[in-house]
mmCIF file of C-alpha atoms in Angstrom:
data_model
loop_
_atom_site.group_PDB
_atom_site.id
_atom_site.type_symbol
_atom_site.label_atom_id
_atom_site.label_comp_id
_atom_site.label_asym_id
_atom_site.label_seq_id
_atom_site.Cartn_x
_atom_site.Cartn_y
_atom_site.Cartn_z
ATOM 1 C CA UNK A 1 26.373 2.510 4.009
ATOM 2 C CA UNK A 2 26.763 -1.106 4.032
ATOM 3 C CA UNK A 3 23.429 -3.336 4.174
ATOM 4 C CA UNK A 4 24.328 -5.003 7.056
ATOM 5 C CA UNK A 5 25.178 -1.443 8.920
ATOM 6 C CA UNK A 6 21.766 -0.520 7.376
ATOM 7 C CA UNK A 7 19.601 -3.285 8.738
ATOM 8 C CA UNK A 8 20.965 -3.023 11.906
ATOM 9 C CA UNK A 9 19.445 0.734 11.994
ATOM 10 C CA UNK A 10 16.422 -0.308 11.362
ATOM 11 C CA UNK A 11 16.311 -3.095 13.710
ATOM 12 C CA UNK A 12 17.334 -0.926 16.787
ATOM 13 C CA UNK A 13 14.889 1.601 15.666
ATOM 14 C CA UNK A 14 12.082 -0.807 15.499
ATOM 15 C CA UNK A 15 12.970 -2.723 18.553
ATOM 16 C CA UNK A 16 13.117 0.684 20.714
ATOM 17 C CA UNK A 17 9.744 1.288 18.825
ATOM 18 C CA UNK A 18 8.851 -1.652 20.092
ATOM 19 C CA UNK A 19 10.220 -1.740 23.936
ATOM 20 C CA UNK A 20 9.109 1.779 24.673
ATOM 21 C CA UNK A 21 5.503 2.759 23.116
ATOM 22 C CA UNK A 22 4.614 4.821 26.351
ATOM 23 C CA UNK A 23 7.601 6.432 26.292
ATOM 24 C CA UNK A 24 7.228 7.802 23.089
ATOM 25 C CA UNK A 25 4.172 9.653 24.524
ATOM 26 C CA UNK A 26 6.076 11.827 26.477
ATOM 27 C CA UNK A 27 7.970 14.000 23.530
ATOM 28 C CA UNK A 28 4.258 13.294 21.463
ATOM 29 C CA UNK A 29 4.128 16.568 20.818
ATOM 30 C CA UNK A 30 7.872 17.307 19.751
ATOM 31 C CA UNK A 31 7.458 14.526 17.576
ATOM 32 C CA UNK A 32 4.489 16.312 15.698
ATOM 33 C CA UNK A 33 6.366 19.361 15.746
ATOM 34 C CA UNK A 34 9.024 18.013 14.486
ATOM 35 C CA UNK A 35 7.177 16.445 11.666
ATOM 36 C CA UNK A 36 5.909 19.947 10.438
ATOM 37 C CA UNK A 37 9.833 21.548 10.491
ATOM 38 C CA UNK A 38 10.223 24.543 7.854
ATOM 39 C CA UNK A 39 13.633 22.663 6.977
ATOM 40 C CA UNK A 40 12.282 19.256 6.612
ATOM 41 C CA UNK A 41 12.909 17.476 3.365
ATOM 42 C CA UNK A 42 9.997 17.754 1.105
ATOM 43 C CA UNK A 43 8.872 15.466 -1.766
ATOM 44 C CA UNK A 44 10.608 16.891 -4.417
ATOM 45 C CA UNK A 45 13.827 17.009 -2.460
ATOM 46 C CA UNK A 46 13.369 13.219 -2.037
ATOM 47 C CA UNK A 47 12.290 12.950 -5.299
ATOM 48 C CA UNK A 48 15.675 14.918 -6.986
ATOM 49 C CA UNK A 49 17.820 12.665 -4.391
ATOM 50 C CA UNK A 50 16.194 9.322 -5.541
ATOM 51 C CA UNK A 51 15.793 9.046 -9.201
ATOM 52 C CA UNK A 52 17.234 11.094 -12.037
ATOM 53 C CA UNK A 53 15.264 11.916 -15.433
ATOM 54 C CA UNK A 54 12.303 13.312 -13.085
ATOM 55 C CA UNK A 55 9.874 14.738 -15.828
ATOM 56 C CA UNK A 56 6.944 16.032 -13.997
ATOM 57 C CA UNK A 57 3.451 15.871 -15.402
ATOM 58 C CA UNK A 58 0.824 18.641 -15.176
ATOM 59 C CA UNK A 59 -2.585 19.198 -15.324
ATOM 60 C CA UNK A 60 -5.575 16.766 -14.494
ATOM 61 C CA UNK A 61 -6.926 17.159 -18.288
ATOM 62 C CA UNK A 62 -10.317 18.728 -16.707
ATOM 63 C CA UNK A 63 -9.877 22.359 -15.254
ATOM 64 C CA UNK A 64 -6.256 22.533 -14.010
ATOM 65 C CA UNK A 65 -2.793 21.761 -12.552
ATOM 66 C CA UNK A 66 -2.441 21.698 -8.697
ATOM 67 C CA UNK A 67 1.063 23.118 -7.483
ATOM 68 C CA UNK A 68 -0.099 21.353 -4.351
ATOM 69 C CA UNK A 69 1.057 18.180 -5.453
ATOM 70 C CA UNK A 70 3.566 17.010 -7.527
ATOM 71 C CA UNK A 71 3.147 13.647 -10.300
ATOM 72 C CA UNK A 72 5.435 12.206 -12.950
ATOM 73 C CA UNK A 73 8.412 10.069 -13.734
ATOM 74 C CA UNK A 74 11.534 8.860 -13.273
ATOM 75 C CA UNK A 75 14.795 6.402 -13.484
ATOM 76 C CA UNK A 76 14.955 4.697 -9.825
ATOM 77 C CA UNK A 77 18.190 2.511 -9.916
ATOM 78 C CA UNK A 78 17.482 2.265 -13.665
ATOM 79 C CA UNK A 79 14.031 1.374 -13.374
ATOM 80 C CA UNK A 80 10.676 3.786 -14.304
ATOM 81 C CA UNK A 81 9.152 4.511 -11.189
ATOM 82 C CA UNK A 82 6.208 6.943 -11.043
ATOM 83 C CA UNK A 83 6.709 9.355 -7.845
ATOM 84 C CA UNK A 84 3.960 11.146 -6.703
ATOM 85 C CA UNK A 85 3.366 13.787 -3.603
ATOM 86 C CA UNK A 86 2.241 16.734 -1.642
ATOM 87 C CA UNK A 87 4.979 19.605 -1.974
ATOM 88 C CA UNK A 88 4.221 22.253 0.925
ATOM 89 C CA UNK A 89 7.276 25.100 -0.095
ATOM 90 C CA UNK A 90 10.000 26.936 1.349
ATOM 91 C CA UNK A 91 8.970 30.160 1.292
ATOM 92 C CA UNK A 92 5.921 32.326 1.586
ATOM 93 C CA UNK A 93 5.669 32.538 -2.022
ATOM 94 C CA UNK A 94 5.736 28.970 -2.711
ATOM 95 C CA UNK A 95 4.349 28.012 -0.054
ATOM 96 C CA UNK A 96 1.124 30.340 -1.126
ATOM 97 C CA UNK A 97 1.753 28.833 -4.833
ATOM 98 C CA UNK A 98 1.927 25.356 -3.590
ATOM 99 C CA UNK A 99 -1.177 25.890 -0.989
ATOM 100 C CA UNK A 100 0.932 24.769 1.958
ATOM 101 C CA UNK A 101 0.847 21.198 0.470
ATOM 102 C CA UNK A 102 -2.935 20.993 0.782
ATOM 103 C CA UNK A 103 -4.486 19.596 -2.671
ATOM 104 C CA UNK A 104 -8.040 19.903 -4.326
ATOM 105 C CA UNK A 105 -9.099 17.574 -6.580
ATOM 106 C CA UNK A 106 -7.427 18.668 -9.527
ATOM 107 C CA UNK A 107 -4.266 17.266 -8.141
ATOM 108 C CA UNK A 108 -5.987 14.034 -6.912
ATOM 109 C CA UNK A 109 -7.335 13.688 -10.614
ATOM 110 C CA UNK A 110 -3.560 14.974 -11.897
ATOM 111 C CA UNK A 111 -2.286 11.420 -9.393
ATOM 112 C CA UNK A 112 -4.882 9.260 -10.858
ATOM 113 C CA UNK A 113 -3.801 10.052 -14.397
ATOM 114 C CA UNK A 114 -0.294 9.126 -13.244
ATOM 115 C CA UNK A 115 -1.255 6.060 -11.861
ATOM 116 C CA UNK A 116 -2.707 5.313 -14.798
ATOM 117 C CA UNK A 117 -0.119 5.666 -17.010
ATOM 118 C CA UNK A 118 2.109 3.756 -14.467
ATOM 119 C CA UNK A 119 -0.872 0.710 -14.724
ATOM 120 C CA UNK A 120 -1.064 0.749 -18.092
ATOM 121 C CA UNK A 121 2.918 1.123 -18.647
ATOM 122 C CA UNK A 122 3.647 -2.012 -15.766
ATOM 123 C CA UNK A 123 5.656 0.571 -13.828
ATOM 124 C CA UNK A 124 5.624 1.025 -9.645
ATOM 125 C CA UNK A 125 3.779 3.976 -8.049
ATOM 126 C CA UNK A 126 5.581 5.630 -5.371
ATOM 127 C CA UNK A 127 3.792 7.921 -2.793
ATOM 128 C CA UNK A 128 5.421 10.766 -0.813
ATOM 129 C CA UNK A 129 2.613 11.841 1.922
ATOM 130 C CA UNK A 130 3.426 15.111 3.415
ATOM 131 C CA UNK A 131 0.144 16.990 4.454
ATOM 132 C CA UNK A 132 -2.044 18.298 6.836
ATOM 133 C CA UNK A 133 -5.285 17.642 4.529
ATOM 134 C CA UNK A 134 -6.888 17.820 1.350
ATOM 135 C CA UNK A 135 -7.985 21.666 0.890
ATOM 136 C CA UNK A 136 -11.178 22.493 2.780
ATOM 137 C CA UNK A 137 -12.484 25.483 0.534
ATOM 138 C CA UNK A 138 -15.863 25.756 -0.579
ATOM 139 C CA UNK A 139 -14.115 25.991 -3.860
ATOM 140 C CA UNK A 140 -12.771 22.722 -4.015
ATOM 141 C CA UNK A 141 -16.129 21.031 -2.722
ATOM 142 C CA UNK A 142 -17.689 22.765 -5.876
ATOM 143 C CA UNK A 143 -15.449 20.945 -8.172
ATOM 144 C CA UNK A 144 -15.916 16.906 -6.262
ATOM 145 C CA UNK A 145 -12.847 17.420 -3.707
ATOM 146 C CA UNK A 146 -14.507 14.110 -1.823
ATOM 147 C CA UNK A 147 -14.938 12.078 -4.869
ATOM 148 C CA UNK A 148 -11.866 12.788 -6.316
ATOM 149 C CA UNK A 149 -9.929 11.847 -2.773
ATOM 150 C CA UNK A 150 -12.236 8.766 -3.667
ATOM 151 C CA UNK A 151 -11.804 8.029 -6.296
ATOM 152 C CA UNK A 152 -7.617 7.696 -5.871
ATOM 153 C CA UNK A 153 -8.045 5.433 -3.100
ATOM 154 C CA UNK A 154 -9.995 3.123 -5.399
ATOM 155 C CA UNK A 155 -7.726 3.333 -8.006
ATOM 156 C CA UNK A 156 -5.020 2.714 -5.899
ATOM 157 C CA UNK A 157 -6.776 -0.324 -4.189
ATOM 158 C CA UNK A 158 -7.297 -1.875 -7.754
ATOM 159 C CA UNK A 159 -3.298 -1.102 -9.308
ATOM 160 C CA UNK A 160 -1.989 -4.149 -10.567
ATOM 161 C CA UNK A 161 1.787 -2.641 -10.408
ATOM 162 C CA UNK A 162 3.724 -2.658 -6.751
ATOM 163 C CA UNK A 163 2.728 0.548 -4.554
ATOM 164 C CA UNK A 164 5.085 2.043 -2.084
ATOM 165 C CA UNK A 165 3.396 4.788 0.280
ATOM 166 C CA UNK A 166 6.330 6.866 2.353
ATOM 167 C CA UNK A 167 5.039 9.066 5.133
ATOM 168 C CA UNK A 168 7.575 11.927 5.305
ATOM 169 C CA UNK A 169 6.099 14.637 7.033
ATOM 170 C CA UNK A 170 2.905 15.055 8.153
ATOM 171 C CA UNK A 171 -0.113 12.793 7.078
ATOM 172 C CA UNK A 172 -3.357 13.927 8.137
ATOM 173 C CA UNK A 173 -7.152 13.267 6.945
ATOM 174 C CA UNK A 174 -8.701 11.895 3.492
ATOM 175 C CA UNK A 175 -5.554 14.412 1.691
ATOM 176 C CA UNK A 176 -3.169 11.475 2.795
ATOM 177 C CA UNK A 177 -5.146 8.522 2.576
ATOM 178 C CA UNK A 178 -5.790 9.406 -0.910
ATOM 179 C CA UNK A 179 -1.934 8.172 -1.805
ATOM 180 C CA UNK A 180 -1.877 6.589 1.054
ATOM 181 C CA UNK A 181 -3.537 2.687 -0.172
ATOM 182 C CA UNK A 182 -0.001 0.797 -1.087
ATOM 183 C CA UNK A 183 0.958 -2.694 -1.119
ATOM 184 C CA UNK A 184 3.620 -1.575 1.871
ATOM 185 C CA UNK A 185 3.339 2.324 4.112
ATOM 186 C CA UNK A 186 6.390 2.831 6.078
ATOM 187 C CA UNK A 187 7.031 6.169 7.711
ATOM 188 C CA UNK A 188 9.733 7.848 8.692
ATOM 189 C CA UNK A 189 10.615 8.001 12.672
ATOM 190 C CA UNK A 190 9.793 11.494 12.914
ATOM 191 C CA UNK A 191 6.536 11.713 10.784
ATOM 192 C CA UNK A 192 2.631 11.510 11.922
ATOM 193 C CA UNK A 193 -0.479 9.844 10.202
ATOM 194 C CA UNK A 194 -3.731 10.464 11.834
ATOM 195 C CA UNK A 195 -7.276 10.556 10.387
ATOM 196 C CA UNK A 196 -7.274 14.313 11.152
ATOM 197 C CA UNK A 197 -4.411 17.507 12.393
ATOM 198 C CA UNK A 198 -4.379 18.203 15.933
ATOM 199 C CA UNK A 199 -5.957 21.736 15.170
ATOM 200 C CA UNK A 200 -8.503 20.102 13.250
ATOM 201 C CA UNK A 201 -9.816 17.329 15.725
ATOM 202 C CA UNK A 202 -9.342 20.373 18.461
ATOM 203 C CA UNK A 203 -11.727 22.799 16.618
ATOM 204 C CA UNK A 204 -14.392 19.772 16.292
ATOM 205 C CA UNK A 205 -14.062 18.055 19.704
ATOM 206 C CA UNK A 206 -13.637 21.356 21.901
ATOM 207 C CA UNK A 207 -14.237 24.344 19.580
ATOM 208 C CA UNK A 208 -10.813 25.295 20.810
ATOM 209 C CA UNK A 209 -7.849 25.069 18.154
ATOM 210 C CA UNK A 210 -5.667 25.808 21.488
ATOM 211 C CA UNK A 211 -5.983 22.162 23.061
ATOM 212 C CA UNK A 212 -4.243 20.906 19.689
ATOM 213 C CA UNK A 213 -1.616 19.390 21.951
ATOM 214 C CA UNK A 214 -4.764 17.190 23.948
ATOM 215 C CA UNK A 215 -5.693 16.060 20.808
ATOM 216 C CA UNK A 216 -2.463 14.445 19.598
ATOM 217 C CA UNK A 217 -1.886 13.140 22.977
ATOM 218 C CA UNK A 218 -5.491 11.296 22.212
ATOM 219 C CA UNK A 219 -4.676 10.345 18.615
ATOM 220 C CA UNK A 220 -0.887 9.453 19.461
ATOM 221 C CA UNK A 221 -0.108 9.363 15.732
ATOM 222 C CA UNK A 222 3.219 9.022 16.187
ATOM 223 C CA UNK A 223 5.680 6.369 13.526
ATOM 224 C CA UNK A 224 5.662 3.906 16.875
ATOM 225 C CA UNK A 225 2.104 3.737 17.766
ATOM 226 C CA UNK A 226 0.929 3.152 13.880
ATOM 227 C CA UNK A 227 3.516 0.506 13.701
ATOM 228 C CA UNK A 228 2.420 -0.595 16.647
ATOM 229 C CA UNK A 229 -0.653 -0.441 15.717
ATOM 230 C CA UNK A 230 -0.220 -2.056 12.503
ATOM 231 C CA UNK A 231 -1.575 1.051 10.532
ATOM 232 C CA UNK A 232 2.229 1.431 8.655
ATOM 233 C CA UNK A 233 4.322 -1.864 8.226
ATOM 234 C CA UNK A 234 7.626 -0.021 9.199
ATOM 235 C CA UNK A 235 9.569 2.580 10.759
ATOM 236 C CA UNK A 236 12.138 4.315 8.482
ATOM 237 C CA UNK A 237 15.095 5.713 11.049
ATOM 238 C CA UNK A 238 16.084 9.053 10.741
ATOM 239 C CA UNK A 239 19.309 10.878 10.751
ATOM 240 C CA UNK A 240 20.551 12.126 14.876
ATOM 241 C CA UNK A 241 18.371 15.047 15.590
ATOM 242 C CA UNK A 242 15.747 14.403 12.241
ATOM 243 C CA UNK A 243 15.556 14.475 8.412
ATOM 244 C CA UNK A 244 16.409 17.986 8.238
ATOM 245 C CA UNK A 245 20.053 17.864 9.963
ATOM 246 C CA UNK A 246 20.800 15.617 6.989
ATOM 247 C CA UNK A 247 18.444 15.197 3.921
ATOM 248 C CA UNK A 248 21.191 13.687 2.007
ATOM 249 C CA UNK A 249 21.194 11.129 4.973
ATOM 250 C CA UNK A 250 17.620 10.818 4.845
ATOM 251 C CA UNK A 251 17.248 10.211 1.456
ATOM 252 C CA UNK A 252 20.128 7.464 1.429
ATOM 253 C CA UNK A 253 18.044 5.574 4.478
ATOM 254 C CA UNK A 254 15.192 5.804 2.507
ATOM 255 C CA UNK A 255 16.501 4.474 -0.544
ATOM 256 C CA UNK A 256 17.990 1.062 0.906
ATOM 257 C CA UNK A 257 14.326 0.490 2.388
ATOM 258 C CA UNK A 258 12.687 1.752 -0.751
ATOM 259 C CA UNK A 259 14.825 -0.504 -3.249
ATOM 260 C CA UNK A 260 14.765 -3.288 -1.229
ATOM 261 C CA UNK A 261 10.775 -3.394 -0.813
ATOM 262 C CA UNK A 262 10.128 -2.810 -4.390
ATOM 263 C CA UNK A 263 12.494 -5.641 -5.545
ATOM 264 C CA UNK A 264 10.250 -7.883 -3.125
ATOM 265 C CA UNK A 265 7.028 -6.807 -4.374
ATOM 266 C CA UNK A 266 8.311 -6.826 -7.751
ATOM 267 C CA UNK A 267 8.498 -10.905 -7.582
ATOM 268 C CA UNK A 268 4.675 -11.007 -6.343
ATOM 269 C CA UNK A 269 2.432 -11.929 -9.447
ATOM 270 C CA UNK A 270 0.024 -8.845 -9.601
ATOM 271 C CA UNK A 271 -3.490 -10.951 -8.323
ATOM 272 C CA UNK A 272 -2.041 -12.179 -5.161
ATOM 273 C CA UNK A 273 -0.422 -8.537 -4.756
ATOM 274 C CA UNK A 274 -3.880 -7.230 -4.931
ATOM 275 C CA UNK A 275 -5.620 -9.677 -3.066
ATOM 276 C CA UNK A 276 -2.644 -8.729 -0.133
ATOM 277 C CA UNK A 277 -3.258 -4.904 -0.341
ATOM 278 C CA UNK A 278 -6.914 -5.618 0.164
ATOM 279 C CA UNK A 279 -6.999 -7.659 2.861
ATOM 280 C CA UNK A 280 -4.156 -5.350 4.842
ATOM 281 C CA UNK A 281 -6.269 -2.756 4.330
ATOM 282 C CA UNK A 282 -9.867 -4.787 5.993
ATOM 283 C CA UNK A 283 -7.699 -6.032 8.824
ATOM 284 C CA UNK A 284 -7.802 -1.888 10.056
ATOM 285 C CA UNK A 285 -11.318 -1.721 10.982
ATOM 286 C CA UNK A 286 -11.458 -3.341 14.719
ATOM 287 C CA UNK A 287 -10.358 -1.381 16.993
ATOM 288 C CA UNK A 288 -10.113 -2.259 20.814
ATOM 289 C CA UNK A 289 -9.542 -0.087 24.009
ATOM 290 C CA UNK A 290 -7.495 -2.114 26.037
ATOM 291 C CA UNK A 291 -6.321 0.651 28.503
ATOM 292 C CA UNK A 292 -8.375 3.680 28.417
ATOM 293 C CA UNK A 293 -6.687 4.842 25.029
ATOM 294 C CA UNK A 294 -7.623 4.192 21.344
ATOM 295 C CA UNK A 295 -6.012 1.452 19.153
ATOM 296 C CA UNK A 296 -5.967 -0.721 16.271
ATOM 297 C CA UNK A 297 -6.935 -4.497 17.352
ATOM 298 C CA UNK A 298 -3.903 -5.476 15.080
ATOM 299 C CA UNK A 299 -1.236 -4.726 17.066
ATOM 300 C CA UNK A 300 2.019 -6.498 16.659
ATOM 301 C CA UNK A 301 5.478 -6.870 18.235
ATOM 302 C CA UNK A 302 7.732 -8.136 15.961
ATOM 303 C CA UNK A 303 9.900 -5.894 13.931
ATOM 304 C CA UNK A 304 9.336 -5.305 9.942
ATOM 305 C CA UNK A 305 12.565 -6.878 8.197
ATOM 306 C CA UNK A 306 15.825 -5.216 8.430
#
């Protein structure tokens, strides 16, 4: 697919972003569905579509590896890249093994030594996000589940390499934001980012995990209202009908964005990079309420570059 042909997708999927952001509220909860399909392309399809040479890392070097989420690297257009991600699995057995993409902080701890290596090294750090949250187990409290999460977003706040963060499923809570502090976040159409899951935010608002539906329709985490928002800095289209009709399509979307944004940041000396990333990030505290409904008081309406 030519660039040209490609920009123009993005462009009319931004501008209908754009046009329509009440509109999207009607299929709100399709959308979240859609985000959570059993056939949607995971990190490590993404991953084995993207870059070749993937050599995967394991272990955090304190008490364990985390199946949960996947770290390492590999050749991306015959450049290291370090890819890191959630991984929720196909079947019950993975899925079990994998802890339905929900990590503890052995695999926040097994990302940080990754970036690390990437830091050290001068190589990018790409993020996959693809979960409902960081595992909520006493167990994983016991062993610093909060400080690790912490920890990675201040680690990733301080990288002097370019950071990439890709929402590709479903990003929910600390569990995403934890990869989730990159020089640029795009998501794809179909994806959701919200500071907690619908079921979540139900059980705590109205002790009722059954009025998950009312609380998406509050949060509206949808790819248009964080980019309209200014929470993600673009929307990544999505094969007719969503990622899984086509991952190959989905990956080869991706990829011109992905290239294309790492080639820019690649040309930013590291300090003003850093100095970027931390001021996009302090711009997301105001929020405003302009018509009964929660927002982010940096709203924009121009479309990210196509």
């Amino acid at each position: 697919m030519s660039d040209r042909k490609q920009g123009g997708r993005f462009r009319k999927v931004t501008n209908k972003v754009r046009r329509t952001p009440e509109a999207q509220d009607e299929d709100l909860w399709e959308r979240v569905q859609l985000a959570r399909h059993a056939e949607r392309p995971y990190t490590l399809d993404y991953i084995n579509r993207l870059c070749s040479d993937f050599e995967e890392l394991h272990g955090d070097r304190y008490f364990s590896d985390d199946a949960a989420l996947v770290a390492g690297f590999g050749r991306y257009h015959d450049t290291p890249v370090a890819f890191i991600g959630q991984q929720k699995g196909r079947d019950t057995n993975e899925r079990t093994c994998r802890n339905f993409g929900m990590a503890g902080p052995e695999g926040y701890r097994k990302a940080m030594r990754v970036m690390e290596i990437a830091n050290r090294l001068g190589i990018s750090v790409v993020t996959l996000i693809d979960t409902p949250g960081a595992f909520p187990g006493a167990s994983a409290e016991e062993r610093g589940q909060g400080g690790a999460i912490s920890r990675s977003i201040q680690m990733m706040w301080r990288l002097d390499v370019p950071t990439v963060a890709v929402i590709i499923g479903e990003g929910s809570s600390g569990g995403a934001l934890g990869l989730g502090v990159a020089d640029r976040v795009l998501m794809l159409e179909n994806s959701t980012y919200s500071v907690i899951s619908p079921e979540g935010a139900s059980a705590i608002l109205w002790r009722d995990a059954s009025k998950a539906k009312l609380a998406a329709q509050a949060f509206k985490p949808t790819a248009a209202n964080c980019y309209r928002w200014g929470v993600v800095d673009a929307v990544v289209p999505e094969p007719e009908g969503g990622a899984h009709t086509d991952p190959g399509q989905a990956a080869e979307i991706l990829d011109q964005y992905l290239s294309r944004v790492l080639t820019e940041l690649g040309a930013v000396p590291p300090a003003d990079r850093r100095r970027a990333r931390r001021e996009r990030f302090r711009r997301l505290g105001p929020l405003r309420d302009p018509e009964g409904g929660m927002g982010m008081a940096t709203g924009r309406e121009t479309p990210p570059p196509g």
